[in-house]
Amino acid sequence: MQLEEFVTALNGILWSTPVIYILLGVGLLFSILTRFLQVRHIKEMVTLMFKGKSSEAGVSSFQALAMALSGRVGTGNIAGVATAIAFGGPGAVFWMWTIAFIGASSAFIESTLAQIYKVKQDGQYRGGPAYFIEKGIGWKWFAVLFAFAALIAMAILMPGVQSNSIAVGMENAFGIPKAATGLVVILLLAFIIFGGVKRIASTAQLIVPFMALGYIALSLVIILMNITELPGVISLIFRSAFALDSAFGGLIGMAISWGVKRGIYSNEAGQGTGPHMAAAAEVSHPAKQGLVQAFSVYIDTLFVCSATAFMILFTGLYNTQAPDGSFIVNKLEGVEAGPGFTQAAIDSVIPGFGAGFVAIALFFFAFTTIMAYYYIAETNIAYLLRGKNNKIPMLILKFILLAATFYGAVKTASLAWALGDVGLGLMVWLNVIAILILAKPALLALKDYERQKKEGKDPVFDPKALGIKNADYWETEYKSDQDQAS
């Protein structure tokens, strides 16, 4: 119990109200500085997703997107949305949309920086906040601090959130013991992560589009079967978001807090996870992958999270708790905030189908997220041990992550989520400071990309011409790589 109390207190600091508003403010600042690229370049984002091929050193734009989405689309899209509605009311959904819209610009900045400062290490592209902090700002101590924070969060604290949701879902739906589910998950995970980045990319490319489209399709069926509720649900979301609804009026602070927190947990914009995958892409200009990663935030929150929110709100099957512990809405007595809300919503429309469908959806969503966590942890080990033999540390990392995954599967959900929030909070703090200091090269890359597009060219990046220093890969290796490829 003492561990849980300590973790809760730490979360109180990492996720205090000022932090929530800082994250909203940073997203808004980047939206203004990029002249709302998330609206202006939406067509370009979709087009770029399907362009570019993989190479010996890198993956294609779509594979990098699928890897990033495997990290973004996880248990937060099912359990996290339900939790936000349970403690923030329907208005939390609006704030999830808001953080996704403005967060797309943060995702562009951090992912473009990852591409600008990426390196070719041991025959493959590596990059992410640790790399761009050291090369762009010159603060090696801060880069090392981020790498350690990411390593602890991704390998130890956060896998348990995902595996716990899988285990609970399987136990509820099929009566499978949590330990048995945990064992199956770590065996499948071991097969993929021991196969390296190419196997992770090809697995993500196969599973992610199929799982997201299947989930959205079912939500559309539920929405169509309850279509008369549409005006009321949309109105409820907006009224609750701005304290205009009599029932949820006292929850505006909670709506913003839970909406932003769960929105960031789900879409990861500004968190520093997406840049690791963005750096792995084979592109001719950093802004290309920045735009693709910006769109991945939309896919995660505006499509997949909204699918969950609409299933729950259209059927009216949810609970919302006031800060004093009393219930404002109590339609699912005794059901804990989480996947149970979505299961009940689906069962109300297709009896007997909800528990099984949600358990399988959670399995795919959460499993691919743990894969992404491994890749991020591996990248930070590669950063910390550059120039040294890292085979044994990489092997140790695999076993630690597998152990953390199994441990999370058999632990209580509340502790798993609280530990996950600590891991996420540490990374968010460090990454946001870095991208605020280092935004200029990403903004220069965007202007350069837009200029070349206007001239009818397929943009190619030249950091020297833009006055960007330490973009070593682009200065010395990019041209020779292209010559070899042709």
PDB file of C-alpha atoms in Angstrom, residues 154-156 158-164 166 182 185-186 189 367 370 373 398-410:
ATOM      1  CA  MET A 154       9.320   2.043 -21.485  1.00  0.00           C
ATOM      2  CA  ALA A 155      11.000  -1.101 -20.120  1.00  0.00           C
ATOM      3  CA  ILE A 156       9.736  -1.156 -16.521  1.00  0.00           C
ATOM      4  CA  MET A 158       4.582   1.249 -18.732  1.00  0.00           C
ATOM      5  CA  PRO A 159       4.401  -2.295 -20.212  1.00  0.00           C
ATOM      6  CA  GLY A 160       2.361  -3.376 -17.170  1.00  0.00           C
ATOM      7  CA  VAL A 161      -0.487  -0.975 -18.029  1.00  0.00           C
ATOM      8  CA  GLN A 162      -0.902  -2.645 -21.405  1.00  0.00           C
ATOM      9  CA  SER A 163      -0.498  -6.273 -20.268  1.00  0.00           C
ATOM     10  CA  ASN A 164      -2.822  -5.672 -17.305  1.00  0.00           C
ATOM     11  CA  ILE A 166      -5.078  -7.608 -21.864  1.00  0.00           C
ATOM     12  CA  GLY A 182       0.699 -13.039 -19.266  1.00  0.00           C
ATOM     13  CA  VAL A 185       1.809 -12.407 -24.263  1.00  0.00           C
ATOM     14  CA  ILE A 186       5.498 -12.627 -23.301  1.00  0.00           C
ATOM     15  CA  LEU A 189       6.450 -10.670 -27.659  1.00  0.00           C
ATOM     16  CA  PHE A 367       0.281  -5.948 -27.547  1.00  0.00           C
ATOM     17  CA  ILE A 370       4.415  -3.077 -25.816  1.00  0.00           C
ATOM     18  CA  TYR A 373       7.857   0.378 -26.019  1.00  0.00           C
ATOM     19  CA  LYS A 398      14.572  -7.849 -23.528  1.00  0.00           C
ATOM     20  CA  PHE A 399      14.287  -9.974 -20.386  1.00  0.00           C
ATOM     21  CA  ILE A 400      13.528  -6.968 -18.137  1.00  0.00           C
ATOM     22  CA  LEU A 401      10.729  -5.805 -20.462  1.00  0.00           C
ATOM     23  CA  LEU A 402       9.285  -9.329 -20.686  1.00  0.00           C
ATOM     24  CA  ALA A 403       9.365  -9.614 -16.857  1.00  0.00           C
ATOM     25  CA  ALA A 404       7.685  -6.197 -16.424  1.00  0.00           C
ATOM     26  CA  THR A 405       5.023  -7.236 -18.949  1.00  0.00           C
ATOM     27  CA  PHE A 406       4.265 -10.450 -17.058  1.00  0.00           C
ATOM     28  CA  TYR A 407       4.298  -8.662 -13.667  1.00  0.00           C
ATOM     29  CA  GLY A 408       1.790  -6.066 -14.935  1.00  0.00           C
ATOM     30  CA  ALA A 409      -0.539  -8.801 -16.203  1.00  0.00           C
ATOM     31  CA  VAL A 410      -0.996 -10.253 -12.699  1.00  0.00           C
TER      32      VAL A 410
END
